[in-house]
Short mmCIF file of C-alpha atoms in Angstrom, two decimals:
data_model
loop_
_atom_site.label_atom_id
_atom_site.label_comp_id
_atom_site.label_asym_id
_atom_site.label_seq_id
_atom_site.Cartn_x
_atom_site.Cartn_y
_atom_site.Cartn_z
CA MET T 1 150.56 95.74 96.48
CA SER T 2 149.88 99.30 97.32
CA ASN T 3 152.12 101.39 99.36
CA ILE T 4 150.71 102.45 102.58
CA VAL T 5 150.66 105.91 104.49
CA ASP T 6 149.59 105.53 107.71
CA ALA T 7 148.99 109.38 108.63
CA ARG T 8 146.36 108.38 111.59
CA GLY T 9 146.91 110.71 114.47
CA LEU T 10 149.02 113.20 112.88
CA SER T 11 148.03 116.87 112.44
CA CYS T 12 148.42 119.36 109.51
CA PRO T 13 150.67 119.37 107.26
CA GLN T 14 152.18 115.83 108.26
CA PRO T 15 149.49 113.69 106.10
CA VAL T 16 150.08 115.78 103.12
CA LEU T 17 153.85 115.77 103.65
CA MET T 18 154.04 111.79 103.99
CA THR T 19 151.83 111.37 101.00
CA LEU T 20 153.80 113.71 98.66
CA ASN T 21 157.11 112.02 99.96
CA GLU T 22 155.45 108.49 98.89
CA ILE T 23 154.32 110.20 95.44
CA LYS T 24 157.86 111.30 94.89
CA LYS T 25 159.20 107.74 95.85
CA VAL T 26 157.14 105.69 93.69
CA ASN T 27 156.04 108.08 90.73
CA LYS T 28 153.16 106.07 89.66
CA GLY T 29 150.92 103.26 90.86
CA GLU T 30 148.54 103.23 93.68
CA ILE T 31 149.21 104.68 97.28
CA VAL T 32 146.80 103.82 100.32
CA VAL T 33 146.51 106.70 102.59
CA LEU T 34 145.07 106.39 106.02
CA VAL T 35 143.85 109.36 107.83
CA ASP T 36 141.51 110.07 110.59
CA THR T 37 140.25 113.43 110.10
CA ASP T 38 138.19 115.05 107.52
CA THR T 39 140.54 117.70 107.41
CA SER T 40 143.28 115.36 106.66
CA LYS T 41 140.85 113.60 103.89
CA GLU T 42 140.48 116.65 102.13
CA ASN T 43 143.92 117.88 102.27
CA VAL T 44 145.35 114.52 101.03
CA SER T 45 143.13 114.42 98.14
CA ARG T 46 143.87 118.16 97.19
CA ALA T 47 147.47 117.57 97.44
CA ALA T 48 147.50 114.33 95.62
CA THR T 49 145.11 115.90 92.77
CA THR T 50 147.91 119.11 92.15
CA GLN T 51 150.52 116.24 91.64
CA GLY T 52 148.51 114.58 88.57
CA TRP T 53 147.42 111.84 90.70
CA ARG T 54 143.71 110.97 90.93
CA VAL T 55 141.49 109.82 93.95
CA LYS T 56 140.45 106.55 93.09
CA SER T 57 138.33 105.94 96.45
CA ILE T 58 137.88 107.18 99.75
CA GLU T 59 136.21 104.64 102.09
CA PRO T 60 135.43 105.02 105.69
CA GLU T 61 137.88 102.89 107.84
CA GLY T 62 137.58 102.76 111.64
CA ILE T 63 136.96 106.46 112.95
CA GLY T 64 138.98 107.66 109.93
CA TYR T 65 139.28 107.25 106.09
CA ARG T 66 140.99 105.01 103.75
CA ILE T 67 141.67 106.88 100.46
CA ILE T 68 143.47 105.36 97.45
CA VAL T 69 145.37 107.67 95.19
CA ALA T 70 146.42 106.41 91.88
CA LYS T 71 148.42 107.35 88.74
CA ASP T 72 148.83 105.32 85.78
CA MET M 1 133.69 112.12 90.66
CA SER M 2 133.89 114.98 93.04
CA THR M 3 136.02 114.01 95.94
CA ILE M 4 135.25 117.20 98.11
CA LYS M 5 131.72 117.16 99.01
CA ASN M 6 132.30 120.19 101.55
CA PHE M 7 131.52 123.44 99.62
CA PHE M 8 133.77 125.30 102.07
CA ALA M 9 136.59 123.12 101.43
CA THR M 10 136.73 124.48 97.77
CA ARG M 11 138.20 127.42 96.39
CA TRP M 12 135.18 129.52 96.46
CA GLY M 13 134.39 128.19 99.94
CA ILE M 14 137.79 129.30 101.61
CA ILE M 15 137.15 132.81 99.61
CA SER M 16 133.76 133.05 100.84
CA VAL M 17 135.01 132.64 104.58
CA GLY M 18 137.58 135.12 104.27
CA ALA M 19 135.31 137.55 102.65
CA PHE M 20 132.81 137.01 105.65
CA ILE M 21 135.75 137.83 108.19
CA GLY M 22 136.81 140.76 106.20
CA ILE M 23 133.30 142.11 106.30
CA PHE M 24 132.62 141.42 109.96
CA ALA M 25 135.89 142.30 111.49
CA PRO M 26 135.85 146.09 110.55
CA LEU M 27 132.06 146.13 111.37
CA LEU M 28 132.74 144.79 114.87
CA GLN M 29 135.18 147.67 115.22
CA LYS M 30 132.37 150.13 114.18
CA TRP M 31 130.07 148.54 116.73
CA GLY M 32 132.74 148.95 119.50
CA ASN M 33 135.60 146.72 119.43
CA PRO M 34 139.15 148.63 119.54
CA ALA M 35 140.66 149.85 116.21
CA ASN M 36 142.17 147.26 113.93
CA MET M 37 140.91 144.79 116.48
CA GLY M 38 137.65 143.41 115.10
CA VAL M 39 138.90 140.04 115.52
CA CYS M 40 142.25 139.34 117.08
CA VAL M 41 142.68 136.01 118.61
CA ALA M 42 145.81 136.97 120.62
CA CYS M 43 144.52 140.02 121.82
CA MET M 44 141.10 138.76 122.56
CA GLU M 45 142.67 135.65 124.79
CA ARG M 46 145.00 138.39 126.27
CA ASP M 47 141.81 140.34 127.36
CA ILE M 48 140.39 136.96 128.76
CA ALA M 49 143.33 136.29 130.95
CA GLY M 50 142.92 139.85 132.23
CA ALA M 51 138.99 139.34 133.04
CA LEU M 52 140.07 136.27 134.99
CA GLY M 53 142.77 138.16 136.69
CA LEU M 54 145.68 135.94 135.45
CA HIS M 55 147.27 139.48 134.71
CA ARG M 56 146.15 142.66 136.16
CA ALA M 57 146.78 145.17 133.44
CA ALA M 58 143.73 147.27 134.07
CA VAL M 59 143.23 148.55 130.40
CA VAL M 60 142.99 144.81 128.92
CA GLN M 61 140.37 142.98 130.70
CA TYR M 62 137.34 141.91 129.05
CA MET M 63 135.78 138.21 128.50
CA ARG M 64 135.76 138.54 124.89
CA PRO M 65 132.54 136.48 123.42
CA GLU M 66 133.95 136.15 120.18
CA ILE M 67 136.47 133.69 121.24
CA ILE M 68 133.95 131.81 123.00
CA GLY M 69 131.92 131.74 120.07
CA PHE M 70 134.63 130.66 117.83
CA VAL M 71 135.03 127.52 119.93
CA LEU M 72 131.40 126.73 120.37
CA GLY M 73 130.50 127.61 116.86
CA SER M 74 133.27 125.09 115.41
CA LEU M 75 131.72 122.48 117.88
CA ILE M 76 128.20 123.05 116.52
CA ALA M 77 129.72 122.58 112.93
CA ALA M 78 131.68 119.58 113.82
CA TYR M 79 128.59 117.92 115.25
CA ALA M 80 126.11 118.89 112.51
CA PHE M 81 128.52 117.50 109.78
CA LYS M 82 129.52 114.44 112.17
CA GLU M 83 133.19 115.61 112.32
CA PHE M 84 133.53 115.69 116.22
CA ARG M 85 136.50 113.66 117.03
CA ALA M 86 137.84 113.51 120.59
CA ARG M 87 141.67 113.13 120.36
CA ALA M 88 144.56 113.83 122.33
CA GLY M 89 147.94 113.01 123.62
CA SER M 90 150.52 114.52 121.02
CA ALA M 91 153.03 116.19 123.17
CA PRO M 92 150.66 118.34 125.01
CA ILE M 93 153.35 119.93 127.25
CA VAL M 94 155.14 121.11 124.10
CA ARG M 95 151.86 122.64 122.49
CA PHE M 96 151.29 124.48 126.00
CA VAL M 97 154.90 126.18 125.55
CA LEU M 98 154.60 126.74 122.25
CA GLY M 99 151.08 128.63 122.86
CA ALA M 100 152.72 130.64 125.63
CA PHE M 101 155.71 131.86 123.35
CA ALA M 102 153.42 132.28 120.82
CA MET M 103 151.28 134.75 122.77
CA ILE M 104 154.39 136.36 124.05
CA GLY M 105 155.66 137.03 120.52
CA GLY M 106 152.54 137.99 119.44
CA LEU M 107 152.20 140.77 122.24
CA VAL M 108 155.55 142.28 121.38
CA PHE M 109 154.06 142.99 118.07
CA LEU M 110 150.61 143.58 119.51
CA GLY M 111 148.52 141.08 117.44
CA CYS M 112 148.14 137.81 115.88
CA PRO M 113 148.23 136.99 112.17
CA TRP M 114 144.36 137.73 112.23
CA ARG M 115 145.08 141.41 113.45
CA ALA M 116 148.13 141.80 111.27
CA ALA M 117 146.03 141.34 108.43
CA LEU M 118 143.48 143.68 109.88
CA ARG M 119 146.08 146.31 110.85
CA LEU M 120 147.47 146.38 107.45
CA SER M 121 143.84 146.65 106.05
CA GLY M 122 143.41 149.59 108.23
CA GLY M 123 146.20 151.27 106.98
CA ASP M 124 148.85 150.51 109.77
CA GLY M 125 152.18 150.33 108.07
CA ASN M 126 153.79 148.86 110.85
CA ALA M 127 151.53 145.60 110.22
CA ILE M 128 154.02 144.86 107.00
CA PHE M 129 156.86 144.22 109.43
CA GLY M 130 154.81 141.99 111.49
CA LEU M 131 153.37 140.03 108.61
CA LEU M 132 157.17 139.74 107.26
CA GLY M 133 158.26 138.48 110.57
CA LEU M 134 155.14 136.02 110.32
CA ILE M 135 156.41 134.95 107.00
CA GLY M 136 159.84 134.41 108.21
CA GLY M 137 158.90 132.48 111.38
CA ILE M 138 156.75 130.00 109.23
CA TRP M 139 159.50 129.62 106.65
CA ILE M 140 162.06 128.89 109.49
CA GLY M 141 159.30 126.05 110.60
CA THR M 142 158.86 124.62 107.06
CA PHE M 143 162.46 123.57 107.72
CA PHE M 144 161.90 121.70 110.51
CA LEU M 145 158.91 120.14 108.99
CA LYS M 146 160.86 119.25 105.92
CA GLY M 147 163.44 117.50 108.36
CA GLY M 148 160.75 115.29 110.02
CA TYR M 149 159.71 117.36 112.73
CA ASN M 150 156.59 116.09 114.38
CA LEU M 151 155.07 115.92 117.67
CA GLY M 152 153.82 112.32 117.40
CA ARG M 153 150.41 110.76 117.14
CA ALA M 154 147.18 111.87 118.83
CA GLN M 155 145.02 108.98 119.99
CA LYS M 156 141.10 108.65 119.96
CA THR M 157 140.02 109.29 123.40
CA HIS M 158 137.04 109.86 125.57
CA THR M 159 134.12 112.08 124.10
CA SER M 160 134.43 114.19 127.11
CA VAL M 161 138.05 114.92 126.88
CA GLY M 162 137.08 117.03 123.43
CA TRP M 163 134.27 118.67 125.44
CA LEU M 164 136.44 120.09 128.01
CA LEU M 165 137.70 123.29 126.32
CA PRO M 166 134.01 124.04 124.91
CA LEU M 167 132.76 123.73 128.52
CA ILE M 168 135.15 126.12 129.85
CA MET M 169 133.96 128.47 127.24
CA LEU M 170 130.58 127.97 128.09
CA GLY M 171 131.55 128.45 131.63
CA PHE M 172 133.11 131.74 130.61
CA LEU M 173 129.89 132.84 129.13
CA VAL M 174 127.85 132.02 132.25
CA LEU M 175 130.49 134.10 134.09
CA MET M 176 129.66 137.01 132.01
CA LEU M 177 125.69 136.78 132.40
CA ILE M 178 125.84 136.10 136.33
CA PHE M 179 128.57 139.03 136.59
CA PRO M 180 127.72 141.41 133.67
CA GLN M 181 129.82 144.62 133.38
CA VAL M 182 128.81 147.54 135.83
CA PRO M 183 129.59 150.75 134.24
CA GLY M 184 132.49 152.56 135.71
CA GLN M 185 133.33 149.58 137.85
CA GLU M 186 136.58 147.52 137.50
CA LYS M 187 135.13 144.27 138.90
CA SER M 188 131.72 142.45 138.73
CA GLY M 189 131.79 139.32 140.81
CA VAL M 190 134.73 137.34 140.12
CA LEU M 191 135.39 139.06 136.62
CA PHE M 192 137.83 141.85 136.01
CA TYR M 193 136.56 144.57 133.57
CA SER M 194 138.35 147.43 131.98
CA VAL M 195 136.99 151.00 132.48
CA LYS M 196 139.21 152.59 130.11
CA GLY M 197 141.74 151.53 127.04
CA PRO M 198 141.38 148.72 124.52
CA GLY M 199 139.30 146.32 127.21
CA SER M 200 136.76 148.86 127.66
CA MET M 201 135.84 149.00 123.92
CA HIS M 202 133.45 146.18 122.63
CA ALA M 203 130.80 145.45 120.68
CA PRO M 204 127.48 144.36 122.36
CA LEU M 205 127.82 140.75 123.88
CA LEU M 206 125.07 139.36 121.56
CA VAL M 207 126.60 140.84 118.61
CA SER M 208 130.12 139.42 119.36
CA LEU M 209 128.78 136.00 120.43
CA ALA M 210 126.78 136.00 117.15
CA ILE M 211 129.90 136.87 114.89
CA GLY M 212 131.97 134.46 116.85
CA LEU M 213 129.59 131.53 116.46
CA LEU M 214 129.29 132.16 112.86
CA ILE M 215 132.98 132.56 112.24
CA GLY M 216 133.61 129.56 114.27
CA PHE M 217 131.00 127.54 112.51
CA LEU M 218 132.37 128.56 108.97
CA ALA M 219 135.93 128.65 109.91
CA GLN M 220 135.39 124.69 111.15
CA ARG M 221 133.80 123.76 107.78
CA SER M 222 136.42 125.68 105.77
CA ARG M 223 139.70 125.00 107.71
CA PHE M 224 140.78 128.55 107.60
CA CYS M 225 144.14 129.04 109.01
CA THR M 226 146.24 132.07 108.60
CA MET M 227 149.58 130.38 109.36
CA GLY M 228 148.69 127.33 107.22
CA ALA M 229 147.91 129.66 104.44
CA ILE M 230 151.54 130.90 104.43
CA ARG M 231 152.91 127.68 105.50
CA ASP M 232 151.42 125.61 102.86
CA PHE M 233 152.33 128.00 100.13
CA VAL M 234 155.92 127.91 101.24
CA LEU M 235 156.13 124.27 101.74
CA PHE M 236 153.66 122.84 98.58
CA ARG M 237 153.45 125.89 96.41
CA GLN M 238 149.60 125.39 97.44
CA ALA M 239 147.60 128.52 97.45
CA HIS M 240 144.32 127.15 98.73
CA LEU M 241 144.30 128.55 102.45
CA LEU M 242 146.27 131.72 101.22
CA LEU M 243 143.45 132.63 98.86
CA GLY M 244 141.21 132.79 102.21
CA PHE M 245 143.62 135.15 103.91
CA ILE M 246 144.39 137.63 101.00
CA THR M 247 140.50 137.61 100.48
CA LEU M 248 140.12 138.84 104.36
CA VAL M 249 142.73 141.64 103.89
CA VAL M 250 141.49 142.75 100.54
CA VAL M 251 137.75 142.74 101.65
CA ALA M 252 138.76 144.34 105.13
CA PHE M 253 140.37 146.99 103.22
CA ILE M 254 137.38 148.06 101.29
CA VAL M 255 135.17 147.67 104.29
CA ASN M 256 137.50 149.94 106.15
CA LEU M 257 137.59 152.54 103.34
CA ILE M 258 133.63 152.68 103.43
CA LEU M 259 133.32 152.87 106.86
CA GLY M 260 135.87 155.62 107.13
CA GLN M 261 138.35 153.45 109.36
CA PHE M 262 141.31 153.34 106.68
CA ASN M 263 144.05 155.79 107.94
CA PRO M 264 147.34 155.11 106.16
CA GLY M 265 150.53 155.81 108.17
CA PHE M 266 153.13 154.31 110.53
CA GLU M 267 152.91 156.99 113.58
CA LYS M 268 150.07 157.13 116.04
CA GLN M 269 148.48 153.93 114.54
CA PRO M 270 145.97 152.43 117.02
CA ILE M 271 147.22 149.90 119.61
CA ALA M 272 150.46 149.73 117.63
CA HIS M 273 154.10 150.66 118.12
CA THR M 274 156.80 151.76 115.41
CA MET M 275 159.73 149.61 116.60
CA SER M 276 159.91 147.67 113.25
CA LEU M 277 162.82 145.24 114.36
CA TRP M 278 160.57 144.14 117.20
CA ASN M 279 157.26 144.18 115.14
CA PHE M 280 159.23 141.75 113.02
CA GLY M 281 160.93 139.63 115.72
CA GLY M 282 157.87 139.29 117.81
CA MET M 283 156.09 137.84 114.67
CA VAL M 284 159.03 135.77 113.89
CA LEU M 285 158.47 134.06 117.28
CA ALA M 286 154.73 133.62 116.85
CA GLY M 287 154.93 132.42 113.41
CA LEU M 288 157.76 129.71 114.21
CA ALA M 289 155.53 128.57 117.09
CA PHE M 290 152.29 128.68 115.39
CA CYS M 291 154.10 126.43 112.47
CA LEU M 292 155.63 123.86 115.08
CA ALA M 293 151.94 123.85 116.76
CA GLY M 294 150.20 123.10 113.58
CA GLY M 295 147.79 126.05 113.28
CA CYS M 296 147.32 129.60 113.82
CA PRO M 297 145.67 130.75 117.17
CA GLY M 298 142.26 130.95 115.34
CA ARG M 299 142.51 127.44 113.94
CA GLN M 300 143.67 126.09 117.41
CA LEU M 301 140.40 127.50 118.61
CA PHE M 302 138.49 125.65 115.99
CA LEU M 303 140.25 122.50 116.24
CA ALA M 304 139.59 122.58 120.09
CA GLY M 305 135.81 122.86 119.09
CA GLU M 306 135.94 119.72 116.92
CA GLY M 307 137.55 117.66 119.86
CA ASP M 308 141.25 118.09 119.62
CA GLY M 309 142.46 118.26 123.07
CA ASP M 310 146.07 119.27 122.22
CA ALA M 311 144.91 122.23 120.45
CA ALA M 312 142.85 122.91 123.66
CA VAL M 313 146.27 122.93 125.50
CA PHE M 314 147.80 125.36 123.13
CA VAL M 315 144.77 127.69 123.71
CA LEU M 316 145.44 127.42 127.67
CA GLY M 317 149.09 128.05 126.89
CA MET M 318 148.19 131.26 125.06
CA ILE M 319 146.13 132.37 127.79
CA VAL M 320 148.69 131.74 130.59
CA GLY M 321 151.37 133.24 128.30
CA ALA M 322 149.25 136.58 128.20
CA GLY M 323 149.21 136.49 131.98
CA ILE M 324 152.98 135.88 131.86
CA ALA M 325 153.57 138.59 129.27
CA HIS M 326 151.63 141.27 131.33
CA ASN M 327 152.86 140.18 134.93
CA PHE M 328 156.60 140.10 133.62
CA GLY M 329 156.53 143.40 131.39
CA LEU M 330 157.20 141.46 128.09
CA ALA M 331 153.90 142.82 126.12
CA SER M 332 154.52 146.08 124.08
CA SER M 333 152.43 149.47 124.50
CA PRO M 334 151.86 152.16 122.13
CA ASP M 335 155.15 153.57 123.44
CA GLY M 336 157.11 150.44 122.37
CA VAL M 337 158.44 147.38 123.51
CA GLY M 338 157.98 146.34 127.28
CA HIS M 339 160.87 146.40 129.74
CA TYR M 340 161.74 142.56 129.10
CA GLY M 341 160.03 142.09 125.69
CA ILE M 342 163.26 141.74 124.06
CA PRO M 343 165.08 138.90 126.07
CA ALA M 344 161.49 137.06 126.12
CA VAL M 345 161.64 137.08 122.14
CA ILE M 346 165.06 135.74 122.05
CA ILE M 347 164.23 133.00 124.75
CA GLY M 348 161.22 132.12 123.04
CA LEU M 349 163.13 131.75 119.67
CA LEU M 350 165.54 129.49 121.26
CA THR M 351 162.84 127.47 122.87
CA CYS M 352 161.21 126.90 119.62
CA LEU M 353 164.77 126.08 118.11
CA PHE M 354 165.31 123.40 120.72
CA ILE M 355 161.85 122.05 119.98
CA GLY M 356 162.25 122.07 116.35
CA PHE M 357 165.64 120.42 116.26
CA THR M 358 165.01 117.50 118.97
CA MET M 359 161.51 116.49 118.29
CA ARG M 360 162.21 114.70 114.85
CA LYS M 361 161.09 111.26 115.78
CA GLU M 362 160.43 108.92 112.75
CA VAL M 363 156.83 108.07 112.56
CA ALA M 364 156.57 104.48 112.66
#
């Protein structure tokens, strides 16, 4: 089961901080990040990529997005 | 697969927005805005506070159309790209207080991060102390962020909540059109106008408004933020936003050189004082307040334009803070810091520390 980071409603830089903390914790695998603004979507994607993770998918969910980042 | 479809969110996107501001801010000065103040969010909101009579400092009263343009340009971009999302409820009173103290700190230095960049690009060496203070304040803020500081979640709300600040700005524009400036007169209808000093210096209304709209549009797309530029680099070693900020400084420097607006030195710089410690201290306060509020003063305007009601409260805090700063003698002048400027900075810093230390709720 994927780990879920729920960053909805949180402003900069919380979504990125939470994602990076989770990345540090799990090291590899899949993380689901929930965000509610396009800025957070871009920031989380950019931050994960710089950590060597790839953005597997971004799907609209509710008023925001469900981002899945992964590392093998 | 490209995960970022928005060009302005790419490296070249943020660089081009920094360049755009770097070109047009010095040009606004050539077209009438005060020196090294082509675009200064703090100074311009202070002038708006003066135009409304929230303070009566006669030399800084003008309803700056650039600020109106920032909010409305962002609103247009947010709607055009389906990013307008009305949201509010993340500790608004804290955002108001942070806005007020950010303004007070900014007015002790005499500028916000935007003007610090423009002052540097115009040769004002005092800006170096302001920028160092800004970095210092943000650096302190990153410790709170790492320690779990946050103001809680915002909630989705009525669309009209997100419209309130843009409507207020539209109202300000309408007031300017109904009560236009009359040469030599301090008041036109309900609005105050400066007849001398920085408030009397401005580019033509439509030019200011058009450039404000364009910057607002581009900054909404690119998420341009002068505080985030430094914060992200300190916190994550991420230079994305920083590239935009540095581009602004470099391009504005080149444009100032071309326009003959580059005058290096420390003494007698336009709308600046040489008390280095308080140029530094004022911006430590402003930087910390911006960091705790999650955005520089420009970014708060752009966020308010895309529906963020909490950012709107921060903006109102800044405008009220400007009123307090001038009414209480906290704001600096070219002669030096105001009578009560130093205690105000200390109280502001203590308030920010109180906020940073006590608002560390775990996010469920």
